[in-house]
Coordinates of C-alpha atoms in Angstrom, one line a residue:
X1 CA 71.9 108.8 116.3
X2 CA 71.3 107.9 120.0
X3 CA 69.7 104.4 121.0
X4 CA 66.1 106.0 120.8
X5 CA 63.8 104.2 123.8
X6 CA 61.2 103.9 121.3
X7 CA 63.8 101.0 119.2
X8 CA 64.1 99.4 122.6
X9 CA 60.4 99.4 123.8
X10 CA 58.4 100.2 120.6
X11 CA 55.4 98.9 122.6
X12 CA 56.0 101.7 125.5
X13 CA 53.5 104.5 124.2
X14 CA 52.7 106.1 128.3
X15 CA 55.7 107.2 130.5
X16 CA 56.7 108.8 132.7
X17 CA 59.4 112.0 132.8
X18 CA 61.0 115.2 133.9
X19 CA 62.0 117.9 132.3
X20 CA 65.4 118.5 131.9
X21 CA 65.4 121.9 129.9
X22 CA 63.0 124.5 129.0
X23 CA 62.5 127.1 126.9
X24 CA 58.5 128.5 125.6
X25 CA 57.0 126.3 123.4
X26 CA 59.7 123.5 123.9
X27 CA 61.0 121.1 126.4
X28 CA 63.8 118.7 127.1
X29 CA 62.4 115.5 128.6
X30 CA 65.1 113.0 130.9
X31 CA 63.5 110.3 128.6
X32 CA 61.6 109.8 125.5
X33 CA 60.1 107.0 123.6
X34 CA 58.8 109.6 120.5
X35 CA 60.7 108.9 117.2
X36 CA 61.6 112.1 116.2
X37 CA 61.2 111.6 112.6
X38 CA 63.9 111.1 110.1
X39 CA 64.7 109.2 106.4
X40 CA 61.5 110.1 105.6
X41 CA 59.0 109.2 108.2
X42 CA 57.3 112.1 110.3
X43 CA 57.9 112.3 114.0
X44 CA 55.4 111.1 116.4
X45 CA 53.2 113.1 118.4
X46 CA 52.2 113.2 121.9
X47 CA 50.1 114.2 125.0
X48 CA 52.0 115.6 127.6
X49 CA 50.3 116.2 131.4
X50 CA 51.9 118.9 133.5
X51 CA 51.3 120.2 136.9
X52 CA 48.6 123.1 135.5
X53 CA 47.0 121.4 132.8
X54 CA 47.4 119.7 129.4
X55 CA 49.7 120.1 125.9
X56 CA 50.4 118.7 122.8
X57 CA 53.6 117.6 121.3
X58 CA 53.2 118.5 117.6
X59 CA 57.0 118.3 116.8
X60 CA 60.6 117.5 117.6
X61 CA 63.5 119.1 116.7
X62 CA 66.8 117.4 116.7
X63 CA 69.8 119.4 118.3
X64 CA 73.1 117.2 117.8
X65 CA 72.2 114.2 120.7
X66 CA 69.4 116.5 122.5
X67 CA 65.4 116.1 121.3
X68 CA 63.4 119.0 122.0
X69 CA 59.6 118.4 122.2
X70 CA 57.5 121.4 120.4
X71 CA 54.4 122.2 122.1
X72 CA 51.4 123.5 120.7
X73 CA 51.5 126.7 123.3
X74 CA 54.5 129.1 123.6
X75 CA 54.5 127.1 127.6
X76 CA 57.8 127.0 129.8
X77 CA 57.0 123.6 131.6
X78 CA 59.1 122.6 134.5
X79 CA 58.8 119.8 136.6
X80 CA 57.5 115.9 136.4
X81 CA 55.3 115.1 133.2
X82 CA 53.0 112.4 132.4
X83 CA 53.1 111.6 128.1
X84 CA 51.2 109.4 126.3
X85 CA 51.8 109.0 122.5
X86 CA 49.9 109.1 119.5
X87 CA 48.8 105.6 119.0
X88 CA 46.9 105.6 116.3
X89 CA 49.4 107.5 114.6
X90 CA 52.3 105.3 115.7
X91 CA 50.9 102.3 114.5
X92 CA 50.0 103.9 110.9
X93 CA 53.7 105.0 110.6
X94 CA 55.4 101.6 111.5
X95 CA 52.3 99.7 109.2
X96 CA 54.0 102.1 106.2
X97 CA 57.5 102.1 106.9
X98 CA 57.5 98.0 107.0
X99 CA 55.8 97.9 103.6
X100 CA 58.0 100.4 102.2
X101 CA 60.7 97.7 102.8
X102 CA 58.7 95.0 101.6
X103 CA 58.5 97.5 98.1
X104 CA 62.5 98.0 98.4
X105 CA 63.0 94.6 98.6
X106 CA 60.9 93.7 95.9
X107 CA 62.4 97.0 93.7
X108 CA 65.6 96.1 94.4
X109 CA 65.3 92.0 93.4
X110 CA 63.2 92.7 90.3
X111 CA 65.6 95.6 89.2
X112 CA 69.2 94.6 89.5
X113 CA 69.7 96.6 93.1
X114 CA 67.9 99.4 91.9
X115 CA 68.5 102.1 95.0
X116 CA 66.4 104.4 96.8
X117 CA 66.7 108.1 96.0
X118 CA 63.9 109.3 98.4
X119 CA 61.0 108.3 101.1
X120 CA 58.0 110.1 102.6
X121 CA 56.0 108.0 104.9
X122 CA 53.2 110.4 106.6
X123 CA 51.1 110.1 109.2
X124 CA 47.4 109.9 106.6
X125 CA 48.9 106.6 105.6
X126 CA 50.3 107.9 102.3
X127 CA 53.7 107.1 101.3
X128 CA 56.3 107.4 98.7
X129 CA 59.1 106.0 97.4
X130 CA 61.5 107.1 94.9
X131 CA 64.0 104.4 93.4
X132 CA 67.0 105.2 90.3
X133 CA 65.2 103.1 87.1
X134 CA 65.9 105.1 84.6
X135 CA 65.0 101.9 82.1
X136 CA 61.8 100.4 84.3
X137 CA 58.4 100.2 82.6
X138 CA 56.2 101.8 85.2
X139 CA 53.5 99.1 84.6
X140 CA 56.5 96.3 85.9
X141 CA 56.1 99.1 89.0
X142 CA 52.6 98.4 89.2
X143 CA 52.5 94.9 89.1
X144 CA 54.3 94.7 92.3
X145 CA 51.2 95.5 94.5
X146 CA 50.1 91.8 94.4
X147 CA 53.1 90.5 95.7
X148 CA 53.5 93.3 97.8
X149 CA 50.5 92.5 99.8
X150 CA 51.0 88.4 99.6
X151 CA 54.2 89.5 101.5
X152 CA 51.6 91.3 104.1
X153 CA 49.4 88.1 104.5
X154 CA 52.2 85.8 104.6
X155 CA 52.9 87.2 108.4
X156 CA 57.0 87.7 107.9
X157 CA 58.7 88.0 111.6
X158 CA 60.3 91.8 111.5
X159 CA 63.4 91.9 113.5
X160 CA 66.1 94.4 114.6
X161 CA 69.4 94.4 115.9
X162 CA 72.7 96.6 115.4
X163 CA 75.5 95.9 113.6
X164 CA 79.4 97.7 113.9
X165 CA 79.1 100.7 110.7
X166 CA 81.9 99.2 109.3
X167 CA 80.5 95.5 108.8
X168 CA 77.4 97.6 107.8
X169 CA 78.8 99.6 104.8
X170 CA 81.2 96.5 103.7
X171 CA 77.9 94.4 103.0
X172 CA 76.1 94.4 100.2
X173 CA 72.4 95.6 100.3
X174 CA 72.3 97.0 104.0
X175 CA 72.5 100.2 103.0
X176 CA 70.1 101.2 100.1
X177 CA 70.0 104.7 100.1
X178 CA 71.8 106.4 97.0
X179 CA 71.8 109.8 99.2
X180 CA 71.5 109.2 102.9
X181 CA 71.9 106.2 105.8
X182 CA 70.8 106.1 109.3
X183 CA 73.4 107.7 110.9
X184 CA 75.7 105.5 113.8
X185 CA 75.0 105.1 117.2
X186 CA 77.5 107.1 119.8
X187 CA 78.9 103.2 120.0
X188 CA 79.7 103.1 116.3
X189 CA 76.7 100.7 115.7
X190 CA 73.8 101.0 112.7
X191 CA 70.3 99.5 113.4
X192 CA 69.4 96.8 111.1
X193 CA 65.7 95.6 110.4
X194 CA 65.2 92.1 108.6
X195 CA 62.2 90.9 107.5
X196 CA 62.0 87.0 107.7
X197 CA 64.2 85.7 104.4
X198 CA 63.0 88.6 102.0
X199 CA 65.1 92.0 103.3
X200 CA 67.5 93.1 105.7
X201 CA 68.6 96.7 105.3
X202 CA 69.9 99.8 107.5
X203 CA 67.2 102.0 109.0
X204 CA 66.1 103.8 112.2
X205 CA 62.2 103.7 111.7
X206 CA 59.5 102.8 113.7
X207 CA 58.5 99.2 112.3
X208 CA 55.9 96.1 113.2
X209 CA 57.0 92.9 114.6
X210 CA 55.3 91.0 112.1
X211 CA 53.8 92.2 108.3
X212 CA 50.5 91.0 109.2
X213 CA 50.1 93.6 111.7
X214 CA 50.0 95.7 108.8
X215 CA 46.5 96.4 106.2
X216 CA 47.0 95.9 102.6
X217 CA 48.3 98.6 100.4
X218 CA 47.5 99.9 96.9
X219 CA 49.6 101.5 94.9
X220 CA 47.7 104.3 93.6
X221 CA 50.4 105.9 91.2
X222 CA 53.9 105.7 89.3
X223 CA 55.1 108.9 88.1
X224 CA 58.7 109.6 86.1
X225 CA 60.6 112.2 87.9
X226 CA 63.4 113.5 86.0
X227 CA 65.3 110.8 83.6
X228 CA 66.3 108.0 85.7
X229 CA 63.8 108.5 89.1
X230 CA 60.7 106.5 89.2
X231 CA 58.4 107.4 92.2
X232 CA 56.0 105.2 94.0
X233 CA 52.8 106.0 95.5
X234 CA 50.8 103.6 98.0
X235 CA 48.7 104.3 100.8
X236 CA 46.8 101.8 103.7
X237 CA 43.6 100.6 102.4

């Protein structure tokens, strides 16, 4: 995974850029502060201004270190372009992906280190988490939305920095994932993201700077899927 612009300058939603690459429906921008998605969370979408008109970006597709931006017309763009992201979007999708840490966090204290065996987090502020308790009442599951959103209102500083994979992988609760971890940086780094005293864990989301930036949740339902897989349901409210 590449040092995405958007990790860097997450408040950096209009830019400037050129394109690189081309092909119809698709280009190749010489930068890019879009997440493309990934662990989960949807990509971000975009405006993009070019010298005959106006496009969407409705998608990205990640090709080894190259992002290609999907446009909502089969266009072969060339030349300088003007992008302005999703906004609204982007804020819903870093509100969700901060509270899904403050429910891992919460998961993984209550239940013995209980791992994660699956995330969506999608742009209608819906999200889901799926965590290996094959012994967890889902009421105990339930319970956790008060404290989930006193975690909210309590305003927790949100911070990230990198750390070398192999200090990453040799500590204990960075990586919580049963199946998948952000991948490393070309420089053999993993992005971190700690919330005040109550988690610190590997991930390459978008994310707040603070958890009262964020609306309260509920969490609507807690289903069993399969023996040991408990999923999670919240949404913005």
């Amino acid at each position: 995974m590449p040092h995405y612009l958007c990790h860097d300058h997450p408040d950096l939603l209009d830019f400037e850029a050129s394109v690189v690459d081309a092909r119809p429906g698709a280009v190749l921008l010489s930068r890019s502060a879009l997440h493309p998605g990934g662990g989960g969370q949807v990509c971000d979408t975009a405006t993009l201004t070019h010298a005959h008109g106006v496009a969407r970006i409705v998608g990205i597709s990640v090709e080894g270190w190259r992002c290609w931006h999907l446009l909502d017309a089969p266009l072969e763009l060339a030349g300088d372009v003007q992008v302005s992201i999703d906004a609204a979007r982007r804020a819903t999708l870093a509100q969700l992906h901060t509270t899904t840490h403050i429910l891992n966090a919460l998961v993984y204290q209550a239940f013995d280190g209980a791992l994660v065996t699956g995330a969506q987090i999608n742009a209608d502020g819906i999200a889901r988490m799926d965590f290996d308790l094959p012994e967890a009442p889902n009421d105990a599951l339930r319970a956790l939305e008060a404290p989930l959103n006193d975690v909210i209102r309590r305003g927790l500083e949100v911070r990230t920095y990198h750390l070398p994979l192999r200090e990453a992988e040799a500590t204990p609760g960075l990586i919580r994932s049963r199946s998948v971890a952000p991948p490393p940086t070309p420089d053999g780094t993993v992005r971190i993201v700690e919330i005040g005293d109550l988690d610190r864990q590997a991930c390459g989301g978008t994310h707040l700077s603070n958890t009262a930036q964020s609306r309260p949740v509920r969490i609507t339902k807690v289903e069993n899927k399969g023996r040991s897989n408990r999923r999670v349901r919240i949404e913005l409210t």
